[in-house]
Amino acid sequence: MYLNCHSYYSYKYGTMSPKELLEEAEKHGVTRLALTDINSTSGSLYYAMEAQNQGVQTVLGVDFRNSADQKFIALAKTNYGFQKINEYLSQLQALKIDVPDEAPEIEDAFIIYPLFNAPTRKLRLNEFVGITPSDKRTWALKNKTQFSEAKCVALQSVTFRTKRDFNTHRLLRAIDKNVLLSQLKTSEQGLQEHQFLSQEIEKNTYELYPHLIENANRLLEQCSVHFDFNLKGKTQNKESFTGNAASDFDMLKQMANEGLAYRFNNQLTPEITTRLEMELRVINQCGFVPYFLINQTIVNYARSKGYFYVGRGSGSNSLVAYLLRITNVNPIELDLYFERFINPNRKSPPDFDIDFSWRDRNDVTKFIFDTYPNTALLGSYITFQQKSVIREIGKVLGLPADEIKKLQHTDDPSQLDEITRLTVLYSRFIHGLPSHLSIHSSGIIITEKPIHYFGATSMPPKGFPTAHFDMHIAEDVGIHKYDILGQRGLGKIKDTLQIIKTNQPSAPDFDIDDIDRFKKDEKVKSLLRKGDSIGCFYVESPAMRGLMKKLEVDDYKGLVAASSIIRPGVSQSGMMQEYIKRHRTPSARAATHPVLGEILNETYGVMVYQEDVLKVAHYFAGLTLEESDLLRRGMSWKFRERVEFVEVKDKFFNNCDAKGYPITLTKEIWRQIESFANYAFAKGHSASYAVESYQSLFLKAYYPLEYMVATVNNFGGFYSTEHYLQEARLNGAKVSSPCVNTAEIQTIIRGKEIIIGFQHVKNLEAHTITHLIKERRENGAFENIENFVDRVPVSLEMLIILIRTNAFRFTKKTKSALLWKAHFMLGSDKKALSNTNSLFGHGNIKKVDVPSLEPMDFEDAYDEIEQLGFPLCSPFDLLEHSVGDNSIFSDDFPDLVGKNVRILGYLVHRKRTTTRWRYPQQMMFGTFMDMKGKFYDSVHFPPSFRQYKITGKGIYELFGKISSDNGHHSIEVEKMEKLPYQKLVVT
């Protein structure tokens, strides 16, 4: 009789997790119930796994509704029936159409209509009418004769456990409909009676009509689906690439042998051949051959289209992946730990993350969908977070915006009135509930069975079917994702190569994949040592540039280590400082435990990479490789809740105790594992990032202007456009504002002149840019502003933006004169005038006596700040008062360590953080640009941070002491003041 149960995957409607629903069933002695979420199968696999673990018969279906208006319920009799229900739901969601009043014929499924929506026609064999407790009287008086007893079933919806759940539900419904709670229609919410009632209460409710319960139970008895969860060696991914496992393996071996010639020029060593034989054997034994072949097909397509890509993740630990050109990292060179990637006991396929340029990723995704039929994007769930929930609840309760903002920062609810106290209270209940389905950032799944065998799909704006389930339950059921990502770093590299050909056609050719050359290049090494890596992939942030100075990085392995050490887990565990100390001071390595020193010899006994967790767990604590990998994976909070993780943790401590390690040592090692295992990179992953870093460093070293133009056109990285253009200036560039006769949509370079693209002009409409460039290309340069207005449909507003951006500077007219002419020509027209090519045009405007107005000081700079977001002159030129002679430059820092100084700085970046002291306090790290255009770092400890605040972009006068941290210099700010700019006035 429990035919219509909802979990919180009935988004903004349900209140229980699938597990809580089953717990409620157990409490009431119920062993058979159906999960039928509203237009969603997001909870189905989670429910099935919990039900099978508890020995409860798994019944799945969908509650088809338009908003809260129930049309019918579909229950799957078998897995095939579940698939057909999913196909139908997916069709509705793909076409974005309402659920019809009547269900189509769905194979292997029961259809249950609520009484108020029951068809007037004869019911099909699989169709029934549900009688709710509130329907009994109506049904008995009016409809009893219309439907035979055999076609009527008891229908008790289950959505809540308590009054609190019901109140939560009403808030969710009001949030969903964006209405005040007091205005929420009853038709848009469930009834308080939709609770989990005991079987005894249900029988009493239907005591006059026991056959309704019997019929409902009979339906449930005929329904059962089953999925294989967490079966070792059982995968639901595409089982074969060619249709035959032996042929798949032959193909993989052939490709690997071809790769030996490409990668090693057939100069093989015993280490290479032994490693290759071992990897091929394990890959085949684990059944992962199709996974490698599919990834190879993806990157092969990318190469055929000229797309740049980087294969990373733990997949970089594999020699076979290197030979198939999935990755570009030689695992032999770096002694990469293959067991991090695959071990014979591993259940899931290995992890490849393949990055493409953000412009190319969509086409690669389309290729995958076109090539493999059972494909979908992986879903993910956006959950409610407490602060945002307070805002949403406050809105539906009608609270003022300022009161809501105060509530979001309230620590003591006891001081609140009843409404605001309930707002905070219910925000805690809603916190963590799924809000809606989203898309995994990179995951694509390719299955042997149809995707709809496992759940429905929706069609988001990206235009590719997206599974209703997420990666965690997908892995449990044996579906393992392919990660296809987009990043701007590859776009920068690709564009730079094209810009070099255009701007320096006689430049010598080079192979951007010749990483060995880049590793040995002295210019590249110099950039690394100095931390001169603004604009370069993954190594440009203030923290990373500082770390490279501290580690004195100038080689590949050093950069690989730095790429992982910078990750939050390593740095926050305190191991970053320990690594730096042991790297710079060999005597400090003596404190390393002998076992750890032997296991982690390359990293001075410090865990730096994810593989290090496996090594320590396996060799130090005596766990199996499978247990060690489970321990590594278990460092995600979601996985830590599982029984398997708790068991492995206990074994870790028991084994260490048996080996005689002091408990203090065991706890410290566990703390290090726990603090960073989920954040640290696999070594191969870091190595892949380092390869891309070397490519960008080489381009910056030899083609800095072209590289910065590409960086700007790909919308940069860590810093803003302004600072990348400043970096170009430091390398000899002249930066010009857009001009209607020379600029393009994107920023371009001619020799050493960089002309900013129209795409960087704020509020300049796209159609104006498009018409402007099209007209110029077809009919030549513009003669003057009148000629421009005659040829390009433009509104007065857009013309003013172009004038103030100095886009008509070729006319040699002042902006004031041009603005006068613009108003004479276009008057107060707000809309763009069509290009009529009139007989008379605007030639008569030239006869107008335009007043002679001299330009004001820094008029261009202030216009540039408004239109581009930054001035093209030095911001220090805009200061209201002279800077004086006692200010220093960042170049002086090494000679002034320990001394108090004054320095001016133009704000580049700031990062707030919290101290890890006994009583945490707010502090800040800053990055500023000095008067020479060079960056320097600042540290604002809590006392200084509390008293002297950053108040936005601009120039600050900093006073403080110069400090040195392992060769990286910064200023510890004691006080600071923001300096005013000159006012723009007519003199």
Coordinates of N, CA and C in Angstrom, one line a residue, residues 107-209:
E107 N 5.9 -0.4 -21.1 CA 6.1 -1.9 -20.9 C 6.6 -2.2 -19.5
D108 N 6.2 -3.3 -19.0 CA 6.7 -3.8 -17.7 C 6.5 -2.8 -16.6
A109 N 5.4 -2.1 -16.6 CA 5.2 -1.1 -15.5 C 3.7 -1.0 -15.2
F110 N 3.4 -0.6 -14.0 CA 2.0 -0.4 -13.6 C 1.8 1.2 -13.6
I111 N 0.7 1.6 -14.0 CA 0.3 3.0 -13.9 C -0.8 3.2 -12.9
I112 N -0.7 4.1 -12.0 CA -1.7 4.4 -11.0 C -2.1 5.8 -11.1
Y113 N -3.4 6.0 -11.4 CA -4.0 7.4 -11.5 C -4.6 7.8 -10.1
P114 N -4.4 9.0 -9.7 CA -5.2 9.5 -8.6 C -6.7 9.6 -9.0
L115 N -7.5 9.4 -8.1 CA -9.0 9.3 -8.4 C -9.4 10.5 -9.2
F116 N -9.0 11.7 -8.8 CA -9.4 13.0 -9.5 C -8.9 13.1 -10.9
N117 N -7.9 12.3 -11.3 CA -7.4 12.3 -12.7 C -7.6 11.0 -13.4
A118 N -8.4 10.1 -12.9 CA -8.6 8.8 -13.5 C -9.3 8.9 -14.9
P119 N -8.8 8.2 -15.9 CA -9.4 8.2 -17.2 C -10.9 7.8 -17.2
T120 N -11.7 8.4 -18.1 CA -13.1 7.9 -18.2 C -13.2 6.7 -19.1
R121 N -12.2 6.5 -19.8 CA -12.2 5.3 -20.7 C -11.9 4.0 -19.9
K122 N -12.0 2.9 -20.6 CA -11.7 1.6 -19.9 C -10.2 1.5 -19.6
L123 N -9.8 1.1 -18.4 CA -8.4 1.1 -18.0 C -7.7 -0.1 -18.7
R124 N -6.4 0.1 -19.0 CA -5.6 -1.0 -19.6 C -5.3 -2.0 -18.5
L125 N -4.7 -3.1 -18.9 CA -4.4 -4.2 -18.0 C -3.5 -3.7 -16.9
N126 N -2.6 -2.8 -17.2 CA -1.6 -2.4 -16.2 C -1.9 -1.1 -15.5
E127 N -3.2 -0.6 -15.7 CA -3.6 0.7 -15.1 C -4.5 0.5 -14.0
F128 N -4.4 1.4 -13.0 CA -5.2 1.2 -11.7 C -5.5 2.7 -11.3
V129 N -6.5 2.7 -10.3 CA -6.9 4.0 -9.7 C -6.5 3.9 -8.3
G130 N -5.8 5.0 -7.8 CA -5.5 5.1 -6.4 C -6.5 5.8 -5.6
I131 N -6.9 5.2 -4.5 CA -7.9 5.8 -3.6 C -7.1 6.2 -2.3
T132 N -7.0 7.5 -2.1 CA -6.4 8.1 -0.9 C -7.4 8.0 0.3
P133 N -6.9 8.1 1.5 CA -7.9 8.2 2.6 C -9.0 9.2 2.5
S134 N -8.6 10.4 1.9 CA -9.6 11.5 1.8 C -10.5 11.2 0.6
D135 N -10.1 10.3 -0.3 CA -11.0 10.0 -1.5 C -12.0 8.9 -1.2
K136 N -11.9 8.2 0.0 CA -12.8 7.1 0.2 C -14.3 7.4 0.1
R137 N -14.7 8.5 0.7 CA -16.1 8.8 0.7 C -16.6 9.1 -0.8
T138 N -15.8 10.0 -1.4 CA -16.2 10.3 -2.8 C -16.2 9.1 -3.7
W139 N -15.2 8.3 -3.6 CA -15.2 7.0 -4.4 C -16.4 6.1 -4.1
A140 N -16.7 5.9 -2.8 CA -17.7 5.0 -2.4 C -19.1 5.5 -3.0
L141 N -19.3 6.9 -3.0 CA -20.6 7.4 -3.4 C -20.7 7.6 -4.9
K142 N -19.6 7.9 -5.6 CA -19.8 8.3 -7.0 C -19.0 7.4 -8.0
N143 N -17.9 6.9 -7.6 CA -17.0 6.2 -8.5 C -16.9 4.7 -8.3
K144 N -17.5 4.2 -7.3 CA -17.3 2.8 -7.0 C -17.7 1.9 -8.1
T145 N -18.8 2.3 -8.8 CA -19.3 1.4 -9.9 C -18.5 1.7 -11.2
Q146 N -17.8 2.8 -11.3 CA -17.1 3.1 -12.5 C -15.9 2.2 -12.7
F147 N -15.2 1.9 -11.6 CA -14.0 1.0 -11.7 C -14.2 -0.2 -10.9
S148 N -13.9 -1.4 -11.4 CA -14.0 -2.6 -10.7 C -13.1 -2.6 -9.5
E149 N -13.5 -3.5 -8.5 CA -12.7 -3.6 -7.3 C -11.2 -3.9 -7.6
A150 N -11.0 -4.8 -8.6 CA -9.7 -5.2 -8.9 C -8.8 -4.1 -9.4
K151 N -9.4 -3.0 -9.9 CA -8.7 -1.9 -10.5 C -8.4 -0.7 -9.5
C152 N -8.8 -0.9 -8.3 CA -8.7 0.2 -7.3 C -7.7 -0.3 -6.2
V153 N -6.8 0.7 -5.8 CA -5.8 0.3 -4.8 C -5.7 1.5 -3.8
A154 N -5.2 1.1 -2.6 CA -5.0 2.1 -1.6 C -3.8 2.9 -1.9
L155 N -3.9 4.2 -1.8 CA -2.8 5.1 -2.2 C -2.6 6.1 -1.1
Q156 N -1.6 5.8 -0.3 CA -1.2 6.7 0.8 C 0.2 7.3 0.5
S157 N 0.2 8.6 0.1 CA 1.5 9.2 -0.2 C 2.3 9.4 1.1
V158 N 3.6 9.2 0.9 CA 4.5 9.4 2.1 C 5.6 10.4 1.7
T159 N 5.5 11.5 2.4 CA 6.5 12.6 2.2 C 7.1 13.1 3.5
F160 N 6.4 13.0 4.6 CA 6.9 13.5 5.9 C 6.9 12.5 7.0
R161 N 7.7 12.9 8.0 CA 7.7 12.1 9.3 C 6.9 12.8 10.4
T162 N 7.1 14.1 10.4 CA 6.6 14.9 11.5 C 6.1 16.2 11.1
K163 N 5.5 17.0 12.0 CA 5.0 18.3 11.7 C 6.2 19.2 11.2
R164 N 7.4 18.9 11.8 CA 8.6 19.7 11.4 C 8.9 19.5 9.9
D165 N 8.8 18.2 9.5 CA 9.0 17.9 8.0 C 7.9 18.7 7.2
F166 N 6.7 18.7 7.6 CA 5.7 19.3 6.9 C 5.9 20.8 6.8
N167 N 6.3 21.5 7.9 CA 6.7 22.9 7.8 C 7.9 23.1 6.9
T168 N 8.8 22.2 6.9 CA 10.0 22.4 6.0 C 9.5 22.3 4.6
H169 N 8.6 21.3 4.3 CA 8.1 21.1 3.0 C 7.4 22.4 2.5
R170 N 6.6 23.0 3.3 CA 5.9 24.2 2.9 C 6.9 25.4 2.6
L171 N 7.9 25.5 3.4 CA 9.0 26.5 3.1 C 9.6 26.2 1.7
L172 N 9.9 24.9 1.5 CA 10.5 24.5 0.2 C 9.6 24.8 -1.0
R173 N 8.4 24.6 -0.8 CA 7.4 24.9 -1.9 C 7.3 26.4 -2.1
A174 N 7.3 27.2 -1.1 CA 7.3 28.6 -1.2 C 8.5 29.1 -1.9
I175 N 9.7 28.6 -1.5 CA 10.9 28.9 -2.2 C 10.9 28.6 -3.6
D176 N 10.4 27.4 -3.9 CA 10.3 26.9 -5.3 C 9.4 27.8 -6.2
K177 N 8.3 28.2 -5.6 CA 7.3 29.0 -6.4 C 7.6 30.5 -6.2
N178 N 8.6 30.9 -5.4 CA 9.0 32.3 -5.2 C 7.8 33.1 -4.8
V179 N 7.1 32.7 -3.8 CA 5.9 33.4 -3.2 C 6.1 33.5 -1.7
L180 N 5.4 34.4 -1.1 CA 5.3 34.4 0.3 C 4.6 33.2 0.9
L181 N 5.1 32.7 2.0 CA 4.5 31.5 2.6 C 3.0 31.7 2.8
S182 N 2.6 32.8 3.1 CA 1.1 33.1 3.4 C 0.3 33.1 2.1
Q183 N 1.0 33.2 1.0 CA 0.3 33.2 -0.3 C 0.5 31.9 -1.1
L184 N 1.1 30.9 -0.5 CA 1.3 29.6 -1.1 C 0.0 28.9 -1.2
K185 N -0.3 28.5 -2.5 CA -1.6 27.8 -2.7 C -1.6 26.4 -2.1
T186 N -2.7 25.9 -1.6 CA -2.8 24.6 -1.1 C -2.5 23.6 -2.2
S187 N -2.8 23.9 -3.5 CA -2.6 23.0 -4.6 C -1.2 22.8 -4.9
E188 N -0.3 23.7 -4.3 CA 1.1 23.6 -4.6 C 1.9 22.9 -3.5
Q189 N 1.2 22.3 -2.6 CA 1.8 21.6 -1.4 C 1.1 20.3 -1.1
G190 N 1.8 19.5 -0.4 CA 1.2 18.2 0.0 C 0.3 18.4 1.3
L191 N -0.3 17.3 1.7 CA -1.1 17.4 2.9 C -0.3 16.9 4.1
Q192 N -0.6 17.4 5.3 CA 0.1 17.0 6.5 C -0.1 15.5 6.7
E193 N -1.2 15.0 6.2 CA -1.5 13.5 6.4 C -0.6 12.6 5.6
H194 N 0.2 13.2 4.7 CA 1.1 12.4 3.9 C 2.3 12.0 4.7
Q195 N 2.0 11.3 5.7 CA 3.1 10.8 6.6 C 3.2 9.3 6.5
F196 N 4.3 8.7 7.1 CA 4.5 7.3 7.1 C 3.7 6.7 8.2
L197 N 2.5 6.1 7.9 CA 1.7 5.5 8.9 C 2.0 4.0 9.0
S198 N 1.8 3.5 10.2 CA 2.0 2.1 10.4 C 1.0 1.3 9.6
Q199 N 1.3 0.0 9.4 CA 0.4 -0.9 8.7 C -0.9 -1.0 9.5
E200 N -0.9 -1.0 10.8 CA -2.1 -1.1 11.6 C -3.0 0.1 11.3
I201 N -2.4 1.3 11.3 CA -3.2 2.5 11.0 C -3.8 2.5 9.6
E202 N -3.0 2.0 8.7 CA -3.5 1.9 7.3 C -4.6 0.9 7.2
K203 N -4.5 -0.2 7.9 CA -5.6 -1.2 7.8 C -6.9 -0.6 8.5
N204 N -6.8 0.2 9.5 CA -7.9 0.8 10.2 C -8.5 1.9 9.2
T205 N -7.6 2.6 8.5 CA -8.1 3.6 7.6 C -9.0 3.0 6.5
Y206 N -8.6 1.9 6.1 CA -9.3 1.3 4.9 C -10.1 0.0 5.4
E207 N -10.5 0.0 6.7 CA -11.2 -1.2 7.2 C -12.4 -1.6 6.5
L208 N -13.1 -0.6 5.9 CA -14.4 -0.9 5.1 C -14.1 -1.4 3.7
Y209 N -12.8 -1.2 3.3 CA -12.4 -1.6 1.9 C -11.1 -2.3 2.0

